[in-house]
N, C-alpha and C. Protein backbone atom coordinates (compact mmCIF):
# COMPACT_ATOMS: atom_id res chain seq x y z
N MET A 1 9.75 -19.38 31.57
CA MET A 1 9.96 -20.05 30.47
C MET A 1 8.79 -19.92 29.41
N ASP A 2 7.75 -19.67 29.94
CA ASP A 2 6.71 -19.25 29.26
C ASP A 2 6.89 -17.96 28.40
N LYS A 3 7.50 -17.05 29.12
CA LYS A 3 7.85 -15.86 28.37
C LYS A 3 8.91 -16.10 27.13
N LEU A 4 9.68 -16.92 27.39
CA LEU A 4 10.78 -17.36 26.34
C LEU A 4 10.10 -18.11 25.17
N LYS A 5 8.90 -18.80 25.59
CA LYS A 5 8.20 -19.94 24.45
C LYS A 5 7.22 -18.68 23.71
N ALA A 6 6.98 -17.66 24.22
CA ALA A 6 5.90 -16.73 23.91
C ALA A 6 6.99 -15.50 22.85
N ASP A 7 8.41 -15.42 23.42
CA ASP A 7 9.41 -14.65 22.69
C ASP A 7 9.50 -15.44 21.17
N LEU A 8 10.00 -16.97 21.24
CA LEU A 8 10.20 -17.69 20.35
C LEU A 8 9.04 -17.50 19.34
N GLN A 9 7.95 -17.79 19.41
CA GLN A 9 6.71 -17.93 18.84
C GLN A 9 6.59 -16.55 18.08
N ASN A 10 6.89 -15.26 18.80
CA ASN A 10 6.91 -13.98 18.21
C ASN A 10 8.05 -14.00 17.26
N ALA A 11 9.30 -14.34 17.56
CA ALA A 11 10.28 -14.45 16.76
C ALA A 11 10.16 -15.19 15.53
N GLU A 12 9.69 -16.34 15.62
CA GLU A 12 9.15 -17.36 14.54
C GLU A 12 8.19 -16.47 13.61
N SER A 13 7.31 -15.97 14.16
CA SER A 13 6.17 -15.17 13.54
C SER A 13 6.87 -14.02 12.69
N ASN A 14 7.72 -13.17 13.30
CA ASN A 14 8.56 -12.41 12.39
C ASN A 14 9.33 -12.70 11.46
N VAL A 15 10.17 -13.94 11.49
CA VAL A 15 10.78 -14.52 10.60
C VAL A 15 9.92 -15.05 9.37
N GLY A 16 8.71 -15.58 9.75
CA GLY A 16 7.56 -15.77 8.75
C GLY A 16 7.37 -14.69 8.02
N GLU A 17 7.13 -13.70 8.58
CA GLU A 17 6.70 -12.38 8.06
C GLU A 17 7.76 -11.73 7.16
N PHE A 18 8.91 -11.78 7.70
CA PHE A 18 10.07 -11.15 6.93
C PHE A 18 10.38 -12.14 5.46
N SER A 19 10.23 -13.40 5.83
CA SER A 19 10.39 -14.75 4.85
C SER A 19 9.47 -14.17 3.70
N LYS A 20 8.18 -13.92 4.07
CA LYS A 20 7.15 -13.42 2.94
C LYS A 20 7.53 -12.32 2.31
N ARG A 21 8.03 -11.50 3.08
CA ARG A 21 8.31 -9.86 2.51
C ARG A 21 9.72 -10.11 1.47
N TYR A 22 10.63 -11.05 1.90
CA TYR A 22 11.53 -11.26 0.98
C TYR A 22 11.18 -11.94 -0.09
N ASP A 23 10.28 -13.12 0.15
CA ASP A 23 10.03 -13.74 -1.09
C ASP A 23 9.05 -12.77 -2.17
N HIS A 24 8.49 -11.87 -1.57
CA HIS A 24 7.74 -10.81 -2.36
C HIS A 24 8.69 -9.97 -3.13
N ALA A 25 9.70 -9.74 -2.40
CA ALA A 25 10.74 -8.48 -3.00
C ALA A 25 11.54 -9.24 -4.00
N THR A 26 11.99 -10.64 -3.87
CA THR A 26 12.41 -11.26 -4.84
C THR A 26 11.90 -11.29 -6.00
N ARG A 27 10.35 -11.64 -5.93
CA ARG A 27 9.51 -11.89 -7.26
C ARG A 27 9.64 -10.52 -7.91
N ALA A 28 9.15 -9.47 -7.16
CA ALA A 28 9.28 -8.24 -7.66
C ALA A 28 10.69 -7.92 -8.62
N GLN A 29 11.59 -8.12 -7.71
CA GLN A 29 12.83 -8.17 -8.46
C GLN A 29 13.21 -8.71 -9.68
N GLU A 30 12.62 -9.98 -9.76
CA GLU A 30 12.57 -10.69 -10.95
C GLU A 30 11.89 -10.32 -12.02
N GLU A 31 10.58 -9.90 -11.67
CA GLU A 31 9.78 -9.49 -12.81
C GLU A 31 10.49 -8.08 -13.18
N SER A 32 10.91 -7.18 -12.40
CA SER A 32 11.62 -5.96 -12.74
C SER A 32 12.61 -6.23 -13.60
N ASN A 33 13.55 -7.34 -13.51
CA ASN A 33 14.77 -7.61 -14.03
C ASN A 33 14.21 -8.29 -15.68
N ALA A 34 13.24 -9.02 -15.72
CA ALA A 34 12.66 -9.65 -16.74
C ALA A 34 11.97 -8.11 -17.83
N GLN A 35 11.35 -7.16 -17.17
CA GLN A 35 10.87 -6.31 -17.92
C GLN A 35 12.11 -5.29 -18.43
N LYS A 36 13.12 -5.29 -17.44
CA LYS A 36 14.32 -4.52 -17.78
C LYS A 36 15.04 -5.24 -19.14
N LYS A 37 14.97 -6.41 -19.05
CA LYS A 37 15.70 -7.25 -20.08
C LYS A 37 14.96 -7.00 -21.54
N GLY A 38 13.34 -7.16 -21.29
CA GLY A 38 12.79 -6.78 -22.36
C GLY A 38 12.78 -5.40 -23.04
N LEU A 39 12.99 -4.54 -21.96
CA LEU A 39 13.06 -3.20 -22.74
C LEU A 39 14.38 -2.96 -23.25
N VAL A 40 15.47 -3.78 -22.75
CA VAL A 40 16.98 -3.47 -23.26
C VAL A 40 17.15 -4.11 -24.69
N ASP A 41 16.08 -5.59 -24.78
CA ASP A 41 16.04 -6.04 -25.89
C ASP A 41 15.25 -5.11 -27.19
N LYS A 42 13.98 -4.56 -26.57
CA LYS A 42 13.47 -3.48 -27.54
C LYS A 42 14.30 -2.64 -28.01
N VAL A 43 15.00 -1.87 -27.10
CA VAL A 43 15.89 -0.88 -27.37
C VAL A 43 16.93 -1.22 -28.44
N ALA A 44 17.50 -2.38 -28.12
CA ALA A 44 18.60 -2.99 -29.31
C ALA A 44 17.85 -3.13 -30.56
N GLU A 45 16.55 -3.74 -30.50
CA GLU A 45 15.71 -3.78 -31.78
C GLU A 45 15.57 -2.65 -32.65
N LEU A 46 15.24 -1.49 -31.87
CA LEU A 46 14.96 -0.38 -32.15
C LEU A 46 16.13 0.37 -32.79
N LYS A 47 17.19 0.37 -32.22
CA LYS A 47 18.45 0.64 -32.69
C LYS A 47 18.87 0.09 -33.97
N ASN A 48 18.67 -1.21 -34.14
CA ASN A 48 18.85 -1.92 -35.54
C ASN A 48 17.88 -1.26 -36.67
N SER A 49 16.87 -1.19 -35.99
CA SER A 49 15.80 -0.78 -37.24
C SER A 49 16.19 0.86 -37.40
N LEU A 50 16.83 1.56 -36.78
CA LEU A 50 17.15 2.94 -36.89
C LEU A 50 18.29 3.03 -37.92
N ASP A 51 19.26 1.96 -37.45
CA ASP A 51 20.54 1.77 -38.48
C ASP A 51 19.98 1.41 -39.90
N SER A 52 19.10 0.70 -39.73
CA SER A 52 18.58 0.17 -41.14
C SER A 52 18.05 1.09 -42.01
N LEU A 53 17.13 1.83 -41.40
CA LEU A 53 16.54 3.07 -41.74
C LEU A 53 17.53 4.09 -42.36
N LYS A 54 18.53 4.54 -41.45
CA LYS A 54 19.45 5.35 -41.85
C LYS A 54 20.08 4.93 -43.33
N ALA A 55 20.38 3.84 -43.30
CA ALA A 55 21.04 3.11 -44.40
C ALA A 55 20.16 3.31 -45.82
N GLU A 56 19.07 3.03 -45.56
CA GLU A 56 17.90 3.00 -46.50
C GLU A 56 17.86 4.85 -46.93
N ASN A 57 17.74 5.59 -46.00
CA ASN A 57 17.59 7.08 -46.19
C ASN A 57 18.90 7.47 -47.08
N SER A 58 19.93 6.99 -46.72
CA SER A 58 21.34 7.40 -47.33
C SER A 58 21.34 6.78 -48.78
N SER A 59 20.82 5.47 -49.06
CA SER A 59 20.63 5.06 -50.26
C SER A 59 19.78 5.57 -51.03
N LEU A 60 18.64 6.18 -50.50
CA LEU A 60 17.53 6.98 -51.27
C LEU A 60 17.95 8.44 -51.66
N LYS A 61 18.75 8.78 -50.96
CA LYS A 61 19.30 10.23 -51.21
C LYS A 61 20.43 10.07 -52.24
N ASP A 62 21.10 9.25 -52.28
CA ASP A 62 22.04 8.81 -53.33
C ASP A 62 21.40 8.71 -54.64
N GLU A 63 20.27 8.00 -54.63
CA GLU A 63 19.42 7.62 -55.82
C GLU A 63 18.76 9.04 -56.30
N ASN A 64 18.14 9.83 -55.42
CA ASN A 64 17.53 11.24 -55.51
C ASN A 64 18.71 11.97 -56.19
N LEU A 65 19.98 12.16 -55.68
CA LEU A 65 20.85 13.01 -56.58
C LEU A 65 21.06 12.44 -57.85
N LYS A 66 21.30 11.04 -58.26
CA LYS A 66 21.55 10.67 -59.44
C LYS A 66 20.31 11.09 -60.47
N LEU A 67 19.25 10.86 -59.91
CA LEU A 67 17.91 10.95 -60.76
C LEU A 67 17.82 12.58 -61.09
N GLU A 68 18.19 13.36 -60.00
CA GLU A 68 18.03 14.93 -60.37
C GLU A 68 19.09 15.27 -61.36
N LYS A 69 20.41 14.79 -61.37
CA LYS A 69 21.43 14.93 -62.30
C LYS A 69 21.02 14.54 -63.41
N SER A 70 20.47 13.40 -63.57
CA SER A 70 19.97 12.51 -65.03
C SER A 70 18.79 13.65 -65.49
N THR A 71 17.99 13.84 -64.66
CA THR A 71 16.81 14.94 -65.30
C THR A 71 17.34 16.25 -65.70
N ASP A 72 18.49 16.81 -64.97
CA ASP A 72 18.93 18.14 -65.27
C ASP A 72 19.51 17.82 -66.79
N GLU A 73 20.16 17.08 -67.06
CA GLU A 73 20.80 16.50 -68.14
C GLU A 73 19.95 16.18 -69.29
N GLU A 74 18.75 15.67 -69.04
CA GLU A 74 17.90 15.15 -69.90
C GLU A 74 17.01 16.61 -70.27
N VAL A 75 16.73 17.37 -69.38
CA VAL A 75 16.12 18.60 -69.59
C VAL A 75 17.13 19.53 -70.50
N LYS A 76 18.28 19.76 -70.25
CA LYS A 76 19.22 20.36 -71.12
C LYS A 76 19.30 20.08 -72.48
N ALA A 77 19.19 18.59 -72.60
CA ALA A 77 19.43 18.10 -73.97
C ALA A 77 18.21 18.35 -74.70
N GLY A 78 16.85 18.29 -73.86
CA GLY A 78 15.62 18.43 -74.61
C GLY A 78 15.63 19.98 -75.01
N ILE A 79 15.78 20.82 -74.10
CA ILE A 79 16.08 22.46 -74.60
C ILE A 79 17.09 22.58 -75.87
N GLU A 80 18.03 22.14 -75.59
CA GLU A 80 19.00 22.12 -76.85
C GLU A 80 18.61 21.67 -78.04
N ASN A 81 17.96 20.42 -77.90
CA ASN A 81 17.17 19.75 -79.42
C ASN A 81 15.89 20.66 -79.68
N PHE A 82 15.13 21.33 -78.76
CA PHE A 82 14.18 22.02 -79.28
C PHE A 82 14.69 23.60 -80.03
N ILE A 83 15.74 23.88 -79.13
CA ILE A 83 16.35 25.25 -79.98
C ILE A 83 17.00 24.90 -81.23
N ASN A 84 17.67 23.80 -81.37
CA ASN A 84 18.24 23.28 -82.76
C ASN A 84 17.02 22.99 -83.76
N GLN A 85 16.16 22.32 -83.41
CA GLN A 85 15.26 22.26 -84.29
C GLN A 85 13.95 23.12 -84.72
N PHE A 86 14.07 24.01 -83.78
CA PHE A 86 13.09 25.21 -83.76
C PHE A 86 12.76 25.49 -85.26
N GLU A 87 14.11 25.92 -85.81
CA GLU A 87 13.79 26.50 -87.31
C GLU A 87 12.94 25.46 -88.23
N PHE A 88 13.05 24.29 -87.91
CA PHE A 88 12.43 23.25 -88.88
C PHE A 88 10.82 23.11 -88.29
N THR A 89 10.44 23.81 -87.39
CA THR A 89 8.94 23.59 -87.06
C THR A 89 8.21 24.22 -88.16
N GLN A 90 7.42 23.71 -88.74
CA GLN A 90 6.48 24.63 -89.88
C GLN A 90 5.64 25.66 -89.41
N ASP A 91 4.99 25.59 -88.06
CA ASP A 91 4.17 26.50 -87.77
C ASP A 91 4.73 27.99 -87.57
N TYR A 92 6.20 27.93 -87.16
CA TYR A 92 6.47 29.16 -86.91
C TYR A 92 7.98 29.50 -87.48
N GLU A 93 7.78 30.87 -87.93
CA GLU A 93 8.98 31.14 -88.79
C GLU A 93 10.36 31.54 -88.03
N ASN A 94 9.82 32.14 -86.74
CA ASN A 94 11.00 32.48 -85.87
C ASN A 94 10.34 32.21 -84.33
N LEU A 95 11.44 32.76 -83.48
CA LEU A 95 10.87 32.61 -82.04
C LEU A 95 9.86 33.54 -81.69
N GLN A 96 9.78 34.83 -82.11
CA GLN A 96 8.95 35.66 -81.84
C GLN A 96 7.75 34.89 -82.44
N ALA A 97 7.32 34.52 -83.54
CA ALA A 97 6.15 34.16 -84.10
C ALA A 97 5.71 32.97 -83.09
N PHE A 98 6.55 32.31 -82.69
CA PHE A 98 6.16 31.10 -81.54
C PHE A 98 5.44 31.90 -80.52
N PHE A 99 5.99 32.59 -79.92
CA PHE A 99 5.66 33.34 -78.58
C PHE A 99 4.36 34.02 -78.94
N VAL A 100 4.25 34.64 -79.92
CA VAL A 100 2.97 35.43 -80.45
C VAL A 100 1.89 34.39 -80.66
N ASN A 101 1.92 33.43 -81.10
CA ASN A 101 0.76 32.31 -81.25
C ASN A 101 0.91 31.69 -79.90
N PHE A 102 1.93 31.58 -79.22
CA PHE A 102 1.77 30.85 -77.75
C PHE A 102 0.74 31.96 -76.87
N GLY A 103 1.10 33.15 -77.02
CA GLY A 103 0.36 33.96 -76.25
C GLY A 103 -1.11 34.23 -76.44
N ALA A 104 -1.54 34.08 -77.85
CA ALA A 104 -2.75 34.23 -78.43
C ALA A 104 -3.42 32.91 -78.01
N ARG A 105 -2.75 31.86 -78.04
CA ARG A 105 -3.56 30.70 -77.53
C ARG A 105 -3.85 30.69 -76.08
N GLN A 106 -2.97 31.23 -75.18
CA GLN A 106 -3.49 31.18 -73.83
C GLN A 106 -4.57 32.20 -73.65
N VAL A 107 -4.70 33.25 -74.20
CA VAL A 107 -5.60 34.33 -74.09
C VAL A 107 -6.97 33.80 -74.84
N LEU A 108 -7.01 33.03 -75.71
CA LEU A 108 -8.18 32.32 -76.47
C LEU A 108 -8.64 31.29 -75.46
N SER A 109 -7.90 30.44 -74.69
CA SER A 109 -8.08 29.40 -73.89
C SER A 109 -8.92 30.12 -72.83
N GLU A 110 -8.45 31.09 -71.99
CA GLU A 110 -8.96 31.75 -70.97
C GLU A 110 -10.34 32.33 -71.23
N LEU A 111 -10.42 33.14 -72.66
CA LEU A 111 -11.79 33.59 -73.16
C LEU A 111 -12.91 32.59 -73.04
N MET A 112 -12.31 31.28 -73.73
CA MET A 112 -13.39 30.18 -74.06
C MET A 112 -13.72 29.68 -72.52
N GLU A 113 -13.01 29.92 -71.40
CA GLU A 113 -13.14 29.45 -70.13
C GLU A 113 -14.36 30.29 -69.66
N LEU A 114 -13.94 31.70 -69.82
CA LEU A 114 -14.99 32.70 -69.28
C LEU A 114 -16.17 32.82 -70.08
N HIS A 115 -16.14 32.67 -71.29
CA HIS A 115 -17.51 32.76 -71.95
C HIS A 115 -17.57 31.85 -73.15
N PRO A 116 -17.96 30.73 -72.61
CA PRO A 116 -18.18 29.40 -73.41
C PRO A 116 -19.13 29.45 -74.28
N ASN A 117 -20.26 30.46 -74.22
CA ASN A 117 -21.26 30.84 -75.20
C ASN A 117 -20.49 31.36 -76.63
N LEU A 118 -19.54 32.29 -76.34
CA LEU A 118 -19.05 32.90 -77.52
C LEU A 118 -18.26 32.10 -78.57
N ASP A 119 -18.56 32.83 -79.78
CA ASP A 119 -17.99 31.91 -80.87
C ASP A 119 -16.79 32.52 -81.13
N LEU A 120 -15.64 31.86 -81.05
CA LEU A 120 -14.35 32.23 -81.29
C LEU A 120 -13.67 31.51 -82.26
N SER A 121 -14.39 30.89 -83.12
CA SER A 121 -13.79 29.95 -84.02
C SER A 121 -12.90 30.66 -85.21
N HIS A 122 -13.50 31.79 -85.58
CA HIS A 122 -12.75 32.53 -86.80
C HIS A 122 -11.28 33.00 -86.26
N ILE A 123 -11.26 33.25 -84.90
CA ILE A 123 -9.91 33.84 -84.41
C ILE A 123 -9.06 32.33 -84.22
N GLU A 124 -9.68 31.35 -83.49
CA GLU A 124 -8.88 30.25 -83.57
C GLU A 124 -8.21 29.74 -84.61
N ALA A 125 -8.72 30.02 -86.06
CA ALA A 125 -8.19 29.58 -87.18
C ALA A 125 -6.91 30.28 -87.29
N ASP A 126 -6.66 31.52 -86.86
CA ASP A 126 -5.75 32.31 -87.04
C ASP A 126 -4.43 31.77 -86.16
N TYR A 127 -4.87 31.11 -85.16
CA TYR A 127 -3.81 30.85 -84.20
C TYR A 127 -4.01 29.18 -83.96
N PRO A 128 -3.53 28.56 -84.66
CA PRO A 128 -3.57 27.07 -84.48
C PRO A 128 -2.86 26.50 -83.19
N ALA A 129 -3.36 25.51 -82.97
CA ALA A 129 -2.76 24.93 -81.43
C ALA A 129 -1.25 24.25 -81.80
């Protein structure tokens, strides 16, 4: 009988131990599930954010293409206007004179940078800006 009581106490002790382990495992599982749910929610949030950023990127690309096209058209119009109005510019008789003056101005500009003490005023008068 004492042996049965000892076995019963041992069994109850084992049940208590298993119950503690089960409770600990259950809490750990619940915490894991909560973390998993948090991660799933975060992934969903990031996917929504990614979709939003993709839509914004697409919109910006479309806007960029429109602006590039508009800029190209404006540059072409500006060049055509310059060519059409070039003959009315007082400083230049023709395109060759324009480039001669332009080249001379570039050379004078570099000379003034390299030799700031050099007096180039008499040459500057021949090639106005």
